C-alpha cells in the first residue's frame, strides 16, 4: 500500500472515532441522573389475582364517538352520551343533541336528564324537550341523579349540588356550602370530577368529595349523614388529587368506584373497606380519564371506556 | 481586445452584480424575518427526562412552569408528593422533586399553593409527570430565555423523542398553557 493510501485510512479512522465520541457524549452526558429521578407507578399497577372479584365479558360498542357519560333505565336499557347525541344500547337508537353531554340520568318514568355542561336538558318519553335555567357562569354539570321526588345535579364548577323538586315548587336547593361551625367542610373539587348517586334504600344521596378522597352521605335536605374516606396509591385507597372520579351503588349498597391517574375499578363495602377489584390498571390505557360506571339490576357493572369508545361489561365471579 | 474577451468581461460584471443584488435582498429579508427561539410545546412533551440531561448548559435552561389558573391547589398534589409518600407534608421523604425545588405553602383549608424555585429546578420533568397523571397538568416544562443561549441546533431538540421543540418568534417566546398565567420569566 502506498503512503498516501495509508494516510487516508488513518484519516478515516480518526474521523470515525471523533464522530462516535461526539454521538456518545451528545446522548449520554449526564444521562443517568440517578435513582431519585425515576418515576414509576409499576408496583401499583399489579393487583393480587386473589382480589379480582369480577370477570370481563364482551363489551358493548356504540356507533357514536367521543363517549362521555352512562346511565341505565329501570328496564335495563343502557344510555350512552357521546358526540352531540345520546344512544341506547344494544339497539343503537340515537337521540341527536346540540352538544355533547357531560352527564346523564333517567328516572323511573324514563325521563332523560342530560347535562349539557352548563344546563340540564329534560327529554320526556314522548320526545318533548325542555332546557332548564343554568345555575351560573362557572357551571360544569358532571353528574345527575333522579328519583320520584327530586333531581340532584352535581355542579363541579361551582362546587355545589342543586336539588330540583319535581313538583317545581320553588328554586333549586343549594347543597355544599362551607359551614365550619356545623362541621360542613364543603366540596373540594380540584378537577371537574364530581359524581353523585341516590341510595337504593332510603332516599338519601351519596356524593364524592374528590379532593378528600371521600364518599359523603346526605339527607335530601342537604344535611350530612355520614362519610368515609380512603387515601393512598395502594389498592384499598383512592389515588391522586381527585378520586374516585366516578362511582355507582350496587343493589346491596356497596360502592363501585372508578379512578383516573391509576385507572382501576373496585368495589368498596358500605363502611369503605375494600371488597374486591373489578378491573385492574393493566386492563385500561394509562391515559384513560372519565371511566363512568353504572350498575344493572342484577349487579352487572358497566364501565364507560372513552379511550376504546366502548361500554365494558363485568360480571361477578361466582 | 478580442470579442470573446469582451463577452467574458461582460458576463463577469453581470454575475457579480447579480450576486450583490441577491446578497443584499437576502440580508434585507433576514433582518425583516423575526428572530426565532427554541420552545417546548407542552402538549407534545412526554416528560422523558432528556431536557435535564441534554442541554448544553448545566443545569439545563429548561425549567418547570406552573400555571396557577389551572392548578387545583390540592393537598394531595401529584406533582409535589411521591406516589409512595407516607404523609402530606413538606418532609423531604415525601417530596417528589429530587432537588426540593417545589415550595408548598398553606393557603386555607384544604388548599395549598406550589411554587417552583427556579434556581433549584433542573428541568427533569418528574413533577410534570406526576401532575399530568394525577392532577390537572398545571406543571409543565419551558425553555427559560434568560438562560438559554439559543443554540443554532438545540441539543435537546435533537434528542427529544416527542418532537416537542419548536422554533417560535422571540417576541412571543413562551408556549404557556393558560393566558391567565402571571409568572413569565
Ligand atoms: S426532551 Fe422533549 S419529551 Fe423529553 S422532557 Fe424535553 S420536551 Fe419533553
Ligand atoms: S421535579 Fe424536576 S422539573 Fe419539577 S421542579 Fe423539581 S427539578 Fe424542576
Ligand atoms: S438551545 Fe441550547 S441552551 Fe437552549 S435549551 Fe437548547 S441546548 Fe439548552
Short mmCIF file of C-alpha atoms and ligand atoms in Angstrom, two decimals:
data_model
loop_
_atom_site.label_atom_id
_atom_site.label_comp_id
_atom_site.label_asym_id
_atom_site.label_seq_id
_atom_site.Cartn_x
_atom_site.Cartn_y
_atom_site.Cartn_z
CA UNK A 1 0.00 0.00 0.00
CA UNK A 2 1.30 3.49 -0.86
CA UNK A 3 1.99 6.13 1.83
CA UNK A 4 -0.96 8.19 0.52
CA UNK A 5 -3.32 5.19 0.88
CA UNK A 6 -2.15 4.59 4.47
CA UNK A 7 -2.68 8.26 5.38
CA UNK A 8 -6.24 8.06 4.06
CA UNK A 9 -7.02 5.03 6.21
CA UNK A 10 -5.68 6.84 9.31
CA UNK A 11 -7.68 9.95 8.44
CA UNK A 12 -10.95 7.97 8.03
CA UNK A 13 -10.35 6.01 11.27
CA UNK A 14 -9.68 9.18 13.33
CA UNK A 15 -12.75 10.92 11.89
CA UNK A 16 -14.95 7.88 12.72
CA UNK A 17 -13.59 7.92 16.29
CA UNK A 18 -14.32 11.65 16.67
CA UNK A 19 -17.87 11.21 15.32
CA UNK A 20 -18.58 8.22 17.58
CA UNK A 21 -17.26 10.12 20.63
CA UNK A 22 -19.43 13.12 19.72
CA UNK A 23 -22.53 10.95 19.38
CA UNK A 24 -21.78 9.20 22.68
CA UNK A 25 -21.29 12.47 24.57
CA UNK A 26 -24.34 14.01 22.94
CA UNK A 27 -26.59 11.17 24.01
CA UNK A 28 -25.28 10.06 27.33
CA UNK A 29 -23.86 13.17 29.04
CA UNK A 30 -25.47 13.33 32.46
CA UNK A 31 -27.89 10.76 31.05
CA UNK A 32 -28.04 8.91 34.32
CA UNK A 33 -29.42 11.45 36.77
CA UNK A 34 -29.70 8.83 39.47
CA UNK A 35 -32.40 6.72 41.03
CA UNK A 36 -34.16 9.64 42.71
CA UNK A 37 -35.13 10.90 39.24
CA UNK A 38 -37.11 7.72 38.48
CA UNK A 39 -40.88 7.93 38.34
CA UNK A 40 -42.74 4.67 38.15
CA UNK A 41 -46.20 3.51 39.14
CA UNK A 42 -45.50 -0.07 38.08
CA UNK A 43 -45.79 -1.53 41.59
CA UNK A 44 -49.31 -0.08 41.92
CA UNK A 45 -50.44 -1.42 38.55
CA UNK A 46 -50.11 -5.00 39.73
CA UNK A 47 -53.17 -6.39 41.52
CA UNK A 48 -53.16 -9.58 43.60
CA UNK A 49 -55.24 -12.08 41.49
CA UNK A 50 -57.00 -13.17 44.70
CA UNK A 51 -58.60 -9.69 44.89
CA UNK A 52 -60.18 -9.92 41.43
CA UNK A 53 -63.91 -10.38 42.00
CA UNK A 54 -65.23 -9.77 38.50
CA UNK A 55 -64.56 -11.12 35.01
CA UNK A 56 -64.85 -9.12 31.83
CA UNK A 57 -67.40 -10.06 29.15
CA UNK A 58 -67.83 -8.85 25.57
CA UNK A 59 -68.08 -5.03 25.52
CA UNK A 60 -70.98 -3.04 24.08
CA UNK A 61 -69.88 -0.80 21.23
CA UNK A 62 -71.85 2.38 20.47
CA UNK A 63 -71.77 3.85 16.99
CA UNK A 64 -71.43 7.42 18.32
CA UNK A 65 -67.92 8.63 19.14
CA UNK A 66 -66.34 10.67 21.94
CA UNK A 67 -68.42 8.90 24.61
CA UNK A 68 -68.62 10.69 27.95
CA UNK A 69 -71.47 9.52 30.16
CA UNK A 70 -73.50 6.46 31.08
CA UNK A 71 -76.94 5.78 32.60
CA UNK A 72 -79.22 2.75 32.88
CA UNK A 73 -83.03 2.88 32.66
CA UNK A 74 -85.13 0.80 35.07
CA UNK A 75 -85.83 -1.70 32.27
CA UNK A 76 -82.08 -2.19 31.84
CA UNK A 77 -81.64 -0.16 28.63
CA UNK A 78 -78.17 1.38 28.61
CA UNK A 79 -77.89 5.02 27.56
CA UNK A 80 -74.56 6.47 26.45
CA UNK A 81 -73.82 10.15 25.92
CA UNK A 82 -71.32 10.99 23.17
CA UNK A 83 -70.63 13.35 20.29
CA UNK A 84 -73.77 15.52 20.09
CA UNK A 85 -76.05 12.60 20.92
CA UNK A 86 -77.37 10.04 23.36
CA UNK A 87 -77.55 6.47 22.15
CA UNK A 88 -79.26 3.40 23.61
CA UNK A 89 -77.52 0.04 23.64
CA UNK A 90 -77.54 -2.50 22.17
CA UNK A 91 -80.16 -1.27 19.65
CA UNK A 92 -78.13 1.87 18.72
CA UNK A 93 -81.17 4.17 18.71
CA UNK A 94 -79.75 7.71 18.57
CA UNK A 95 -81.18 10.93 20.04
CA UNK A 96 -79.46 13.94 18.44
CA UNK A 97 -78.41 16.85 20.67
CA UNK A 98 -76.92 20.29 20.09
CA UNK A 99 -73.87 19.46 22.24
CA UNK A 100 -72.05 16.54 23.83
CA UNK A 101 -73.45 15.58 27.25
CA UNK A 102 -71.30 15.96 30.34
CA UNK A 103 -73.71 13.83 32.42
CA UNK A 104 -76.81 11.70 32.04
CA UNK A 105 -79.62 10.25 34.18
CA UNK A 106 -83.03 8.60 33.79
CA UNK A 107 -85.88 8.39 36.23
CA UNK A 108 -88.44 5.61 36.69
CA UNK A 109 -90.76 7.27 34.11
CA UNK A 110 -87.92 7.12 31.60
CA UNK A 111 -87.49 10.87 31.50
CA UNK A 112 -83.96 11.56 30.32
CA UNK A 113 -81.95 14.31 32.06
CA UNK A 114 -78.96 15.39 30.00
CA UNK A 115 -76.26 17.64 31.47
CA UNK A 116 -75.04 19.90 28.69
CA UNK A 117 -72.11 21.45 30.55
CA UNK A 118 -73.97 24.49 31.99
CA UNK A 119 -77.64 23.43 31.91
CA UNK A 120 -79.91 20.42 32.03
CA UNK A 121 -81.94 19.32 29.03
CA UNK A 122 -85.01 17.29 30.04
CA UNK A 123 -86.29 14.89 27.37
CA UNK A 124 -89.66 13.24 28.10
CA UNK A 125 -90.55 9.76 26.89
CA UNK A 126 -92.58 11.27 24.01
CA UNK A 127 -89.52 13.27 22.92
CA UNK A 128 -90.59 16.72 24.15
CA UNK A 129 -87.65 18.76 25.34
CA UNK A 130 -87.23 21.41 27.98
CA UNK A 131 -83.98 23.28 28.71
CA UNK A 132 -83.54 24.27 32.37
CA UNK A 133 -82.02 27.54 33.53
CA UNK A 134 -78.27 27.41 34.08
CA UNK A 135 -77.14 27.76 37.71
CA UNK A 136 -74.40 30.21 36.69
CA UNK A 137 -71.37 31.10 34.62
CA UNK A 138 -68.85 28.64 36.08
CA UNK A 139 -71.28 25.73 35.91
CA UNK A 140 -70.00 22.31 34.85
CA UNK A 141 -72.63 19.63 35.34
CA UNK A 142 -70.66 16.46 35.99
CA UNK A 143 -73.40 14.19 37.34
CA UNK A 144 -77.20 13.89 37.63
CA UNK A 145 -79.39 11.51 39.62
CA UNK A 146 -83.19 11.40 39.82
CA UNK A 147 -85.76 9.64 42.00
CA UNK A 148 -89.54 10.09 42.28
CA UNK A 149 -89.27 13.42 44.10
CA UNK A 150 -86.03 15.15 43.19
CA UNK A 151 -83.41 15.61 40.50
CA UNK A 152 -79.94 16.18 42.00
CA UNK A 153 -77.41 17.90 39.77
CA UNK A 154 -73.69 17.97 40.68
CA UNK A 155 -72.04 21.20 39.55
CA UNK A 156 -68.25 20.77 39.64
CA UNK A 157 -67.64 24.37 38.54
CA UNK A 158 -69.49 25.88 41.49
CA UNK A 159 -68.78 23.00 43.93
CA UNK A 160 -72.46 22.64 44.64
CA UNK A 161 -75.24 20.11 44.30
CA UNK A 162 -78.53 21.60 43.09
CA UNK A 163 -81.65 19.73 44.25
CA UNK A 164 -84.58 20.36 41.92
CA UNK A 165 -88.01 19.33 43.19
CA UNK A 166 -90.15 17.52 40.64
CA UNK A 167 -93.14 19.48 41.95
CA UNK A 168 -91.36 22.60 40.63
CA UNK A 169 -92.24 24.34 43.92
CA UNK A 170 -89.52 26.96 44.06
CA UNK A 171 -85.88 27.48 43.16
CA UNK A 172 -83.42 24.60 43.48
CA UNK A 173 -81.95 23.88 46.92
CA UNK A 174 -78.22 24.63 47.12
CA UNK A 175 -76.19 21.91 48.87
CA UNK A 176 -72.49 22.03 49.73
CA UNK A 177 -71.79 25.48 51.09
CA UNK A 178 -68.95 25.50 53.65
CA UNK A 179 -70.20 25.78 57.20
CA UNK A 180 -67.30 25.22 59.57
CA UNK A 181 -69.46 26.00 62.60
CA UNK A 182 -71.52 22.88 61.85
CA UNK A 183 -68.54 20.87 60.65
CA UNK A 184 -69.56 21.07 56.99
CA UNK A 185 -66.34 21.32 55.00
CA UNK A 186 -67.95 21.82 51.59
CA UNK A 187 -66.95 20.10 48.38
CA UNK A 188 -63.29 20.22 47.34
CA UNK A 189 -63.14 19.62 43.60
CA UNK A 190 -59.73 20.20 42.02
CA UNK A 191 -60.82 18.96 38.57
CA UNK A 192 -64.31 18.53 37.04
CA UNK A 193 -64.89 15.07 38.54
CA UNK A 194 -67.86 15.25 40.91
CA UNK A 195 -70.24 12.30 40.93
CA UNK A 196 -73.37 11.53 42.92
CA UNK A 197 -75.93 8.72 43.24
CA UNK A 198 -79.19 8.18 45.11
CA UNK A 199 -79.29 5.40 47.68
CA UNK A 200 -81.47 2.49 46.54
CA UNK A 201 -82.97 2.07 50.01
CA UNK A 202 -83.57 5.27 51.99
CA UNK A 203 -83.82 8.23 49.60
CA UNK A 204 -80.59 9.78 50.86
CA UNK A 205 -77.87 10.51 48.33
CA UNK A 206 -74.14 9.91 48.17
CA UNK A 207 -71.63 12.34 46.65
CA UNK A 208 -67.89 12.09 46.09
CA UNK A 209 -65.81 14.76 47.75
CA UNK A 210 -62.87 14.04 45.46
CA UNK A 211 -60.22 16.34 46.98
CA UNK A 212 -60.66 14.48 50.26
CA UNK A 213 -60.98 11.02 48.63
CA UNK A 214 -64.28 10.80 50.44
CA UNK A 215 -67.78 9.50 49.86
CA UNK A 216 -70.36 11.51 51.75
CA UNK A 217 -73.96 10.65 52.53
CA UNK A 218 -76.60 13.41 52.75
CA UNK A 219 -80.27 13.66 53.57
CA UNK A 220 -82.37 15.05 50.70
CA UNK A 221 -82.39 18.42 52.53
CA UNK A 222 -78.60 18.56 52.35
CA UNK A 223 -77.84 17.63 55.98
CA UNK A 224 -74.72 15.41 56.21
CA UNK A 225 -75.36 11.88 57.48
CA UNK A 226 -72.08 10.00 57.27
CA UNK A 227 -68.80 9.86 55.41
CA UNK A 228 -65.84 7.60 54.78
CA UNK A 229 -62.58 8.28 53.04
CA UNK A 230 -59.59 6.27 51.84
CA UNK A 231 -56.43 7.93 50.52
CA UNK A 232 -53.47 6.13 49.03
CA UNK A 233 -51.98 4.50 45.98
CA UNK A 234 -52.40 1.03 47.45
CA UNK A 235 -55.41 -0.92 46.25
CA UNK A 236 -57.59 -0.12 49.27
CA UNK A 237 -57.30 3.66 48.80
CA UNK A 238 -58.02 6.36 46.23
CA UNK A 239 -55.03 7.77 44.40
CA UNK A 240 -54.12 11.21 43.08
CA UNK A 241 -55.72 14.51 43.99
CA UNK A 242 -59.31 13.95 42.82
CA UNK A 243 -60.61 10.43 43.09
CA UNK A 244 -62.79 8.45 42.82
CA UNK A 245 -63.72 10.19 39.60
CA UNK A 246 -66.96 8.18 39.31
CA UNK A 247 -68.99 5.76 41.38
CA UNK A 248 -72.26 3.82 41.39
CA UNK A 249 -74.15 1.85 44.01
CA UNK A 250 -74.60 -1.93 43.95
CA UNK A 251 -78.00 -3.39 44.93
CA UNK A 252 -76.63 -4.15 48.44
CA UNK A 253 -75.46 -0.55 48.95
CA UNK A 254 -71.77 -1.20 48.28
CA UNK A 255 -69.82 1.27 46.10
CA UNK A 256 -68.37 0.65 42.66
CA UNK A 257 -65.60 3.22 42.31
CA UNK A 258 -63.52 4.25 39.29
CA UNK A 259 -60.28 6.22 39.40
CA UNK A 260 -58.24 8.29 37.00
CA UNK A 261 -54.43 8.55 37.00
CA UNK A 262 -54.09 4.99 38.19
CA UNK A 263 -57.16 3.69 36.33
CA UNK A 264 -58.87 0.96 38.32
CA UNK A 265 -62.41 -0.07 39.22
CA UNK A 266 -63.11 -1.56 42.65
CA UNK A 267 -65.95 -2.46 44.99
CA UNK A 268 -65.88 -0.92 48.49
CA UNK A 269 -68.18 -2.16 51.24
CA UNK A 270 -70.66 0.19 52.90
CA UNK A 271 -68.06 1.02 55.59
CA UNK A 272 -65.46 1.88 52.94
CA UNK A 273 -63.33 -1.25 53.27
CA UNK A 274 -62.22 -2.88 50.02
CA UNK A 275 -64.40 -5.79 48.92
CA UNK A 276 -62.73 -6.67 45.63
CA UNK A 277 -61.29 -5.38 42.37
CA UNK A 278 -63.45 -5.23 39.24
CA UNK A 279 -60.78 -4.12 36.75
CA UNK A 280 -57.06 -3.61 37.38
CA UNK A 281 -54.94 -0.76 35.95
CA UNK A 282 -53.43 -3.07 33.33
CA UNK A 283 -56.92 -3.54 31.82
CA UNK A 284 -57.00 0.14 30.75
CA UNK A 285 -54.84 2.55 28.76
CA UNK A 286 -52.60 4.52 31.17
CA UNK A 287 -54.04 7.82 29.99
CA UNK A 288 -57.73 6.99 30.35
CA UNK A 289 -59.84 9.54 32.25
CA UNK A 290 -63.60 9.56 32.70
CA UNK A 291 -64.43 5.92 33.49
CA UNK A 292 -68.11 6.49 34.21
CA UNK A 293 -69.70 3.46 35.91
CA UNK A 294 -73.24 2.12 36.16
CA UNK A 295 -74.77 -0.97 37.75
CA UNK A 296 -77.54 -3.12 36.30
CA UNK A 297 -80.38 -4.54 38.43
CA UNK A 298 -78.59 -7.92 38.55
CA UNK A 299 -75.35 -6.35 39.76
CA UNK A 300 -73.57 -6.35 36.38
CA UNK A 301 -71.05 -3.49 36.28
CA UNK A 302 -70.81 -1.34 33.15
CA UNK A 303 -67.72 0.83 32.66
CA UNK A 304 -67.59 3.54 30.01
CA UNK A 305 -64.11 3.49 28.47
CA UNK A 306 -63.62 6.74 26.49
CA UNK A 307 -60.26 5.66 25.04
CA UNK A 308 -61.69 2.49 23.48
CA UNK A 309 -65.13 4.05 22.85
CA UNK A 310 -66.77 1.02 24.45
CA UNK A 311 -69.02 0.19 27.37
CA UNK A 312 -67.13 -2.60 29.07
CA UNK A 313 -69.09 -5.26 30.93
CA UNK A 314 -68.01 -7.01 34.16
CA UNK A 315 -69.83 -9.87 35.89
CA UNK A 316 -69.17 -11.11 39.39
CA UNK A 317 -67.15 -14.32 39.57
CA UNK A 318 -69.37 -16.89 41.33
CA UNK B 1 -9.48 43.36 -27.35
CA UNK B 2 -10.86 40.17 -28.82
CA UNK B 3 -14.71 39.96 -28.97
CA UNK B 4 -14.62 36.73 -26.80
CA UNK B 5 -12.61 38.52 -24.05
CA UNK B 6 -15.08 41.36 -24.16
CA UNK B 7 -18.02 38.90 -23.67
CA UNK B 8 -16.29 37.19 -20.73
CA UNK B 9 -15.75 40.53 -19.00
CA UNK B 10 -19.44 41.45 -19.56
CA UNK B 11 -20.59 38.07 -18.15
CA UNK B 12 -18.35 38.52 -15.09
CA UNK B 13 -19.71 42.01 -14.37
CA UNK B 14 -23.30 40.76 -14.74
CA UNK B 15 -22.65 37.79 -12.44
CA UNK B 16 -21.03 39.94 -9.77
CA UNK B 17 -23.91 42.41 -9.94
CA UNK B 18 -26.50 39.60 -9.58
CA UNK B 19 -24.59 38.21 -6.59
CA UNK B 20 -24.50 41.64 -4.95
CA UNK B 21 -28.22 42.29 -5.51
CA UNK B 22 -29.12 38.75 -4.36
CA UNK B 23 -26.98 39.08 -1.23
CA UNK B 24 -28.48 42.46 -0.35
CA UNK B 25 -32.03 41.13 -0.85
CA UNK B 26 -31.26 38.08 1.33
CA UNK B 27 -29.81 40.14 4.19
CA UNK B 28 -32.76 42.57 3.97
CA UNK B 29 -35.18 39.62 4.16
CA UNK B 30 -33.23 38.21 7.09
CA UNK B 31 -33.33 41.45 9.04
CA UNK B 32 -37.09 41.64 8.42
CA UNK B 33 -37.80 37.96 9.40
CA UNK B 34 -38.43 37.63 13.16
CA UNK B 35 -35.73 36.29 15.45
CA UNK B 36 -36.60 32.71 16.37
CA UNK B 37 -36.03 30.90 19.66
CA UNK B 38 -36.49 27.33 20.84
CA UNK B 39 -39.51 26.45 22.94
CA UNK B 40 -41.31 23.33 24.18
CA UNK B 41 -44.87 22.62 23.14
CA UNK B 42 -46.26 21.40 26.49
CA UNK B 43 -48.97 19.38 24.77
CA UNK B 44 -46.36 17.34 22.93
CA UNK B 45 -43.82 16.84 25.72
CA UNK B 46 -43.80 13.26 27.04
CA UNK B 47 -41.66 14.08 30.13
CA UNK B 48 -38.84 11.79 29.03
CA UNK B 49 -36.21 13.50 31.21
CA UNK B 50 -33.86 14.48 28.38
CA UNK B 51 -34.45 18.18 28.98
CA UNK B 52 -32.38 17.77 32.14
CA UNK B 53 -29.64 15.72 30.52
CA UNK B 54 -29.14 17.09 27.03
CA UNK B 55 -28.95 20.88 27.33
CA UNK B 56 -25.51 22.42 26.64
CA UNK B 57 -25.95 24.29 29.92
CA UNK B 58 -25.68 22.68 33.34
CA UNK B 59 -28.16 22.93 34.91
CA UNK B 60 -30.46 22.94 31.92
CA UNK B 61 -32.12 26.08 30.52
CA UNK B 62 -35.38 24.15 30.74
CA UNK B 63 -37.39 24.80 33.91
CA UNK B 64 -40.73 23.82 35.32
CA UNK B 65 -43.50 26.39 34.89
CA UNK B 66 -46.63 26.35 36.98
CA UNK B 67 -49.99 27.61 35.78
CA UNK B 68 -51.86 28.79 38.87
CA UNK B 69 -55.07 29.21 36.92
CA UNK B 70 -55.11 25.51 36.01
CA UNK B 71 -53.83 24.18 39.36
CA UNK B 72 -56.33 22.64 41.78
CA UNK B 73 -54.27 23.76 44.82
CA UNK B 74 -54.57 20.17 46.01
CA UNK B 75 -53.45 19.00 49.41
CA UNK B 76 -52.52 15.70 47.79
CA UNK B 77 -50.53 17.16 44.87
CA UNK B 78 -49.30 14.55 42.40
CA UNK B 79 -46.52 16.90 41.32
CA UNK B 80 -45.29 17.59 44.85
CA UNK B 81 -45.72 14.28 46.66
CA UNK B 82 -44.04 11.00 45.82
CA UNK B 83 -46.51 8.24 44.86
CA UNK B 84 -45.45 6.33 47.99
CA UNK B 85 -45.44 9.39 50.30
CA UNK B 86 -46.36 8.46 53.84
CA UNK B 87 -47.61 11.92 54.73
CA UNK B 88 -48.97 15.04 53.07
CA UNK B 89 -46.36 17.42 54.38
CA UNK B 90 -43.06 19.04 53.50
CA UNK B 91 -40.96 16.13 54.83
CA UNK B 92 -38.06 15.52 52.44
CA UNK B 93 -39.00 11.82 52.24
CA UNK B 94 -42.44 12.78 50.85
CA UNK B 95 -41.26 15.20 48.18
CA UNK B 96 -41.17 14.03 44.57
CA UNK B 97 -38.77 16.72 43.33
CA UNK B 98 -35.23 15.34 43.72
CA UNK B 99 -33.81 18.85 44.17
CA UNK B 100 -36.54 20.16 46.52
CA UNK B 101 -37.32 22.91 44.01
CA UNK B 102 -41.06 22.99 44.76
CA UNK B 103 -42.33 25.02 47.69
CA UNK B 104 -45.63 24.08 49.32
CA UNK B 105 -47.49 26.90 51.07
CA UNK B 106 -50.70 26.54 53.04
CA UNK B 107 -53.41 28.94 51.83
CA UNK B 108 -56.61 27.90 53.61
CA UNK B 109 -58.07 24.55 54.50
CA UNK B 110 -57.66 22.43 52.34
CA UNK B 111 -55.76 24.46 49.73
CA UNK B 112 -52.01 24.64 49.13
CA UNK B 113 -50.02 26.64 46.63
CA UNK B 114 -46.98 25.21 44.85
CA UNK B 115 -44.21 27.47 43.60
CA UNK B 116 -41.11 26.50 41.67
CA UNK B 117 -37.73 27.74 42.86
CA UNK B 118 -36.12 28.18 39.51
CA UNK B 119 -32.51 28.15 40.74
CA UNK B 120 -33.03 24.64 42.10
CA UNK B 121 -35.03 23.23 39.18
CA UNK B 122 -33.03 21.10 36.73
CA UNK B 123 -35.91 20.53 34.29
CA UNK B 124 -36.16 16.78 34.92
CA UNK B 125 -39.94 16.81 34.43
CA UNK B 126 -40.79 14.31 37.17
CA UNK B 127 -43.20 16.75 38.80
CA UNK B 128 -44.74 17.38 35.38
CA UNK B 129 -45.36 13.65 35.03
CA UNK B 130 -46.95 13.39 38.49
CA UNK B 131 -49.10 16.46 37.90
CA UNK B 132 -50.24 15.22 34.49
CA UNK B 133 -51.09 11.71 35.69
CA UNK B 134 -52.89 12.65 38.91
CA UNK B 135 -53.63 16.36 38.72
CA UNK B 136 -54.72 18.99 36.26
CA UNK B 137 -51.46 19.17 34.30
CA UNK B 138 -50.71 22.64 35.61
CA UNK B 139 -46.95 21.95 35.84
CA UNK B 140 -45.04 21.85 32.56
CA UNK B 141 -41.62 22.48 31.05
CA UNK B 142 -40.47 25.59 29.19
CA UNK B 143 -37.11 26.85 27.92
CA UNK B 144 -36.21 29.93 30.02
CA UNK B 145 -34.95 32.55 27.62
CA UNK B 146 -32.92 34.50 30.14
CA UNK B 147 -30.82 31.32 30.49
CA UNK B 148 -30.98 29.69 27.06
CA UNK B 149 -28.12 30.62 24.69
CA UNK B 150 -30.35 29.85 21.70
CA UNK B 151 -28.04 27.32 20.05
CA UNK B 152 -28.41 27.09 16.29
CA UNK B 153 -29.34 23.49 16.74
CA UNK B 154 -30.76 22.91 20.23
CA UNK B 155 -29.13 19.78 21.68
CA UNK B 156 -32.36 18.82 23.46
CA UNK B 157 -34.47 19.34 20.34
CA UNK B 158 -32.19 16.85 18.57
CA UNK B 159 -32.72 14.27 21.33
CA UNK B 160 -36.39 14.95 22.06
CA UNK B 161 -38.37 11.77 21.29
CA UNK B 162 -41.68 13.64 21.04
CA UNK B 163 -40.82 16.37 18.57
CA UNK B 164 -41.88 18.85 21.27
CA UNK B 165 -39.24 21.50 20.49
CA UNK B 166 -40.40 24.28 18.18
CA UNK B 167 -38.84 27.40 16.66
CA UNK B 168 -41.07 30.32 17.60
CA UNK B 169 -40.72 34.12 17.33
CA UNK B 170 -38.66 35.67 20.15
CA UNK B 171 -41.38 38.29 20.56
CA UNK B 172 -43.66 35.55 21.93
CA UNK B 173 -41.07 33.22 23.35
CA UNK B 174 -43.24 31.04 25.62
CA UNK B 175 -45.91 28.45 24.85
CA UNK B 176 -47.93 28.98 28.01
CA UNK B 177 -50.72 26.63 28.98
CA UNK B 178 -53.01 29.44 30.04
CA UNK B 179 -53.40 33.07 29.05
CA UNK B 180 -54.06 33.92 32.66
CA UNK B 181 -50.60 32.87 33.72
CA UNK B 182 -48.90 35.56 35.68
CA UNK B 183 -45.46 34.02 36.02
CA UNK B 184 -43.44 34.66 32.89
CA UNK B 185 -39.72 34.70 33.48
S1 LIG C 1 -36.87 16.10 25.55
FE1 LIG C 1 -38.92 16.52 24.69
S2 LIG C 1 -40.31 14.95 25.56
FE2 LIG C 1 -38.39 14.93 26.77
S3 LIG C 1 -38.85 16.26 28.53
FE3 LIG C 1 -37.85 17.56 26.96
S4 LIG C 1 -39.54 18.41 25.71
FE4 LIG C 1 -40.39 16.73 26.93
S1 LIG C 2 -39.21 17.76 39.75
FE1 LIG C 2 -37.66 18.31 38.19
S2 LIG C 2 -38.76 19.70 36.77
FE2 LIG C 2 -40.01 19.57 38.65
S3 LIG C 2 -39.34 21.33 39.88
FE3 LIG C 2 -38.11 19.56 40.53
S4 LIG C 2 -36.23 19.66 39.26
FE4 LIG C 2 -37.77 21.02 38.30
S1 LIG C 3 -30.99 25.99 22.67
FE1 LIG C 3 -29.13 25.34 23.72
S2 LIG C 3 -29.18 26.36 25.71
FE2 LIG C 3 -31.26 26.49 24.84
S3 LIG C 3 -32.35 24.73 25.67
FE3 LIG C 3 -31.49 24.07 23.71
S4 LIG C 3 -29.48 23.18 24.21
FE4 LIG C 3 -30.17 24.35 26.01
#
